[in-house]
């Protein structure tokens, strides 16, 4: 079910990004604790788009929590359902979509995101991740004797794949709006500046 955050002050930059996206989504990827849901809600408000949290949608589709899906059916079953849900969300764009940490590891999902969205990797180091998630019991992959070692292992496996995202933004302990502003700047640079320059060139050629 889409969420809509409180509207933020509109800016021409925000409107240009939304227009350039067309029917495409903005998809946030990265590790657990990177801030995908928190930043995603604020980014969706800036862009005047719905916010969709893939984990919430997966739980609604499964009729149970993600830890229960892992425990009852196992991770492969969860990953299959996750891929189906993300495919559906991408088809419902434009929207800002927050994905689970392992979603982008699946080639099928990466290809769909590449075709139907602009991806932003919220990159967080191990210390930030552990500080943000250590008090939470809803992270099935961290239910291990040594969660810090698990985070290090997952970072080693996932970061080379996350690097395929269109945009990389460092997630760190600064005000959330600063991260959102950096996402907006990067989206505008990727989607709008080339088009603006091209338009100027065409105008210059015909004047």
Short mmCIF file of C-alpha atoms in Angstrom, two decimals:
data_model
loop_
_atom_site.label_atom_id
_atom_site.label_comp_id
_atom_site.label_asym_id
_atom_site.label_seq_id
_atom_site.Cartn_x
_atom_site.Cartn_y
_atom_site.Cartn_z
CA UNK A 1 0.00 0.00 0.00
CA UNK A 2 1.59 3.31 -1.02
CA UNK A 3 2.41 5.90 1.61
CA UNK A 4 2.52 9.63 1.07
CA UNK A 5 4.72 11.71 3.34
CA UNK A 6 3.84 15.26 4.32
CA UNK A 7 4.43 17.51 1.32
CA UNK A 8 7.73 19.35 1.35
CA UNK A 9 8.19 22.79 -0.20
CA UNK A 10 8.24 22.38 -3.96
CA UNK A 11 11.20 23.50 -6.03
CA UNK A 12 11.73 23.71 -9.79
CA UNK A 13 14.49 21.12 -9.44
CA UNK A 14 12.12 18.61 -7.85
CA UNK A 15 9.54 19.15 -10.59
CA UNK A 16 12.16 18.73 -13.31
CA UNK A 17 13.25 15.39 -11.86
CA UNK A 18 9.66 14.13 -11.64
CA UNK A 19 9.02 15.16 -15.24
CA UNK A 20 12.24 13.51 -16.45
CA UNK A 21 11.39 10.27 -14.67
CA UNK A 22 8.08 9.92 -16.49
CA UNK A 23 6.67 6.55 -15.44
CA UNK A 24 9.95 5.32 -13.96
CA UNK A 25 10.53 4.77 -10.25
CA UNK A 26 13.36 5.82 -7.99
CA UNK A 27 14.59 2.68 -6.22
CA UNK A 28 16.69 2.82 -3.07
CA UNK A 29 19.06 -0.09 -2.51
CA UNK A 30 21.62 -0.87 0.17
CA UNK A 31 22.19 -2.72 3.41
CA UNK A 32 19.80 -2.97 6.30
CA UNK A 33 20.12 0.14 8.42
CA UNK A 34 21.23 2.31 5.51
CA UNK A 35 18.09 4.44 5.86
CA UNK A 36 16.23 3.39 2.72
CA UNK A 37 12.76 3.72 4.27
CA UNK A 38 13.51 6.92 6.18
CA UNK A 39 15.15 8.66 3.23
CA UNK A 40 12.63 7.18 0.80
CA UNK A 41 9.67 8.74 2.59
CA UNK A 42 11.27 12.16 2.57
CA UNK A 43 12.40 11.83 -1.04
CA UNK A 44 8.91 10.83 -2.14
CA UNK A 45 7.53 13.95 -0.48
CA UNK A 46 10.01 16.13 -2.36
CA UNK A 47 9.14 14.50 -5.69
CA UNK A 48 5.38 14.39 -4.99
CA UNK A 49 5.33 10.62 -5.57
CA UNK A 50 3.98 7.71 -3.53
CA UNK A 51 6.42 5.89 -1.26
CA UNK A 52 6.42 2.09 -1.46
CA UNK A 53 8.32 -0.08 1.02
CA UNK A 54 8.98 -3.48 -0.55
CA UNK A 55 9.26 -5.19 2.85
CA UNK A 56 5.84 -3.89 3.91
CA UNK A 57 4.37 -5.05 0.60
CA UNK A 58 5.98 -8.48 0.97
CA UNK A 59 4.49 -8.91 4.44
CA UNK A 60 1.07 -7.89 3.15
CA UNK A 61 1.31 -10.37 0.27
CA UNK A 62 2.54 -13.19 2.52
CA UNK A 63 0.16 -12.48 5.38
CA UNK A 64 3.02 -12.76 7.87
CA UNK A 65 6.12 -10.93 9.00
CA UNK A 66 9.40 -11.29 7.14
CA UNK A 67 11.05 -13.13 10.09
CA UNK A 68 8.12 -15.57 10.03
CA UNK A 69 8.49 -16.07 6.25
CA UNK A 70 12.18 -16.88 6.77
CA UNK A 71 11.43 -19.27 9.63
CA UNK A 72 8.45 -21.00 8.00
CA UNK A 73 9.49 -21.17 4.36
CA UNK A 74 13.20 -20.33 4.22
CA UNK A 75 15.19 -17.61 2.48
CA UNK A 76 14.82 -18.93 -1.13
CA UNK A 77 11.01 -18.77 -0.83
CA UNK A 78 11.28 -15.25 0.57
CA UNK A 79 13.56 -14.13 -2.27
CA UNK A 80 11.16 -15.47 -4.89
CA UNK A 81 8.28 -13.55 -3.34
CA UNK A 82 10.44 -10.45 -2.98
CA UNK A 83 11.27 -10.51 -6.71
CA UNK A 84 7.58 -10.79 -7.63
CA UNK A 85 6.58 -7.94 -5.33
CA UNK A 86 9.31 -5.61 -6.61
CA UNK A 87 8.34 -6.38 -10.21
CA UNK A 88 4.77 -5.37 -9.38
CA UNK A 89 5.87 -2.17 -7.63
CA UNK A 90 8.04 -1.15 -10.58
CA UNK A 91 5.06 -1.58 -12.89
CA UNK A 92 3.01 0.78 -10.72
CA UNK A 93 5.40 3.75 -11.08
CA UNK A 94 6.23 6.47 -10.80
CA UNK A 95 7.05 6.03 -7.12
CA UNK A 96 9.94 5.96 -4.69
CA UNK A 97 10.59 2.34 -3.73
CA UNK A 98 12.69 1.13 -0.79
CA UNK A 99 13.98 -2.43 -1.23
CA UNK A 100 15.39 -4.98 1.18
CA UNK A 101 19.14 -5.40 1.45
CA UNK A 102 19.29 -8.59 -0.61
CA UNK A 103 16.86 -7.64 -3.36
CA UNK A 104 19.42 -6.10 -5.72
CA UNK A 105 21.56 -9.24 -5.54
CA UNK A 106 19.10 -11.04 -7.81
CA UNK A 107 20.00 -10.48 -11.46
CA UNK A 108 16.37 -10.59 -12.60
CA UNK A 109 15.51 -7.79 -10.16
CA UNK A 110 18.57 -5.72 -11.10
CA UNK A 111 17.57 -5.92 -14.75
CA UNK A 112 14.02 -4.82 -13.98
CA UNK A 113 15.27 -1.91 -11.90
CA UNK A 114 17.65 -0.89 -14.69
CA UNK A 115 14.81 -0.91 -17.22
CA UNK A 116 12.10 0.74 -15.13
CA UNK A 117 13.82 2.90 -12.54
CA UNK A 118 16.77 5.00 -11.48
CA UNK A 119 18.59 3.27 -8.62
CA UNK A 120 20.27 4.97 -5.66
CA UNK A 121 22.66 3.01 -3.46
CA UNK A 122 22.62 4.36 0.10
CA UNK A 123 26.11 3.28 1.09
CA UNK A 124 26.74 2.75 4.81
CA UNK A 125 29.78 1.37 6.58
CA UNK A 126 29.66 -1.50 9.06
CA UNK A 127 29.85 0.73 12.14
CA UNK A 128 26.83 2.79 11.07
CA UNK A 129 24.85 -0.34 10.19
CA UNK A 130 25.53 -2.05 13.51
CA UNK A 131 24.72 1.05 15.51
CA UNK A 132 21.36 1.35 13.77
CA UNK A 133 20.24 -2.29 13.78
CA UNK A 134 21.70 -3.83 16.92
CA UNK A 135 18.59 -3.17 19.01
CA UNK A 136 16.18 -4.64 16.48
CA UNK A 137 15.08 -8.27 16.43
CA UNK A 138 13.40 -8.16 12.99
CA UNK A 139 16.53 -8.81 10.92
CA UNK A 140 16.58 -12.55 10.14
CA UNK A 141 20.05 -12.49 8.61
CA UNK A 142 21.50 -11.07 11.84
CA UNK A 143 20.16 -13.82 14.08
CA UNK A 144 23.67 -15.25 14.34
CA UNK A 145 26.24 -15.67 17.14
CA UNK A 146 28.30 -12.80 15.70
CA UNK A 147 26.11 -10.18 13.96
CA UNK A 148 29.09 -7.86 13.34
CA UNK A 149 30.91 -10.60 11.43
CA UNK A 150 27.72 -11.27 9.48
CA UNK A 151 27.45 -7.61 8.49
CA UNK A 152 31.09 -7.62 7.37
CA UNK A 153 30.47 -10.73 5.28
CA UNK A 154 27.32 -9.31 3.70
CA UNK A 155 29.09 -6.05 2.87
CA UNK A 156 31.85 -8.00 1.18
CA UNK A 157 29.34 -9.98 -0.89
CA UNK A 158 26.95 -7.18 -1.73
CA UNK A 159 28.95 -4.01 -2.26
CA UNK A 160 30.45 -5.15 -5.60
CA UNK A 161 26.86 -5.67 -6.83
CA UNK A 162 25.48 -2.50 -5.25
CA UNK A 163 28.09 -0.58 -7.26
CA UNK A 164 25.94 -1.23 -10.34
CA UNK A 165 23.42 1.31 -9.06
CA UNK A 166 22.97 4.48 -11.10
CA UNK A 167 23.80 6.77 -8.16
CA UNK A 168 25.73 6.28 -4.91
CA UNK A 169 25.04 8.40 -1.83
CA UNK A 170 26.88 7.96 1.48
CA UNK A 171 24.48 7.26 4.34
CA UNK A 172 25.98 8.70 7.49
CA UNK A 173 24.99 10.39 10.74
CA UNK A 174 23.88 13.75 9.38
CA UNK A 175 20.36 15.25 9.26
CA UNK A 176 18.11 13.19 7.00
CA UNK A 177 17.30 16.20 4.85
CA UNK A 178 20.99 16.55 3.93
CA UNK A 179 20.94 13.01 2.49
CA UNK A 180 17.70 13.79 0.67
CA UNK A 181 19.21 16.98 -0.75
CA UNK A 182 22.19 14.96 -2.03
CA UNK A 183 19.82 12.44 -3.65
CA UNK A 184 17.94 15.29 -5.33
CA UNK A 185 21.16 16.87 -6.61
CA UNK A 186 22.39 13.55 -8.00
CA UNK A 187 19.05 12.75 -9.64
CA UNK A 188 18.92 16.18 -11.23
CA UNK A 189 22.48 15.84 -12.51
CA UNK A 190 21.74 12.44 -14.02
CA UNK A 191 18.30 13.10 -15.46
CA UNK A 192 18.09 16.78 -16.25
CA UNK A 193 21.38 18.51 -16.87
CA UNK A 194 22.21 16.61 -20.04
CA UNK A 195 18.69 17.19 -21.34
CA UNK A 196 18.93 20.88 -20.49
CA UNK A 197 22.24 21.21 -22.29
CA UNK A 198 20.83 19.35 -25.30
CA UNK A 199 17.84 21.68 -25.39
CA UNK A 200 20.13 24.70 -25.26
CA UNK A 201 22.23 23.28 -28.08
CA UNK A 202 19.14 22.73 -30.22
CA UNK A 203 17.90 26.25 -29.50
CA UNK A 204 21.30 27.66 -30.38
CA UNK A 205 21.37 25.71 -33.62
CA UNK A 206 18.00 27.08 -34.70
CA UNK A 207 18.48 30.67 -33.58
#
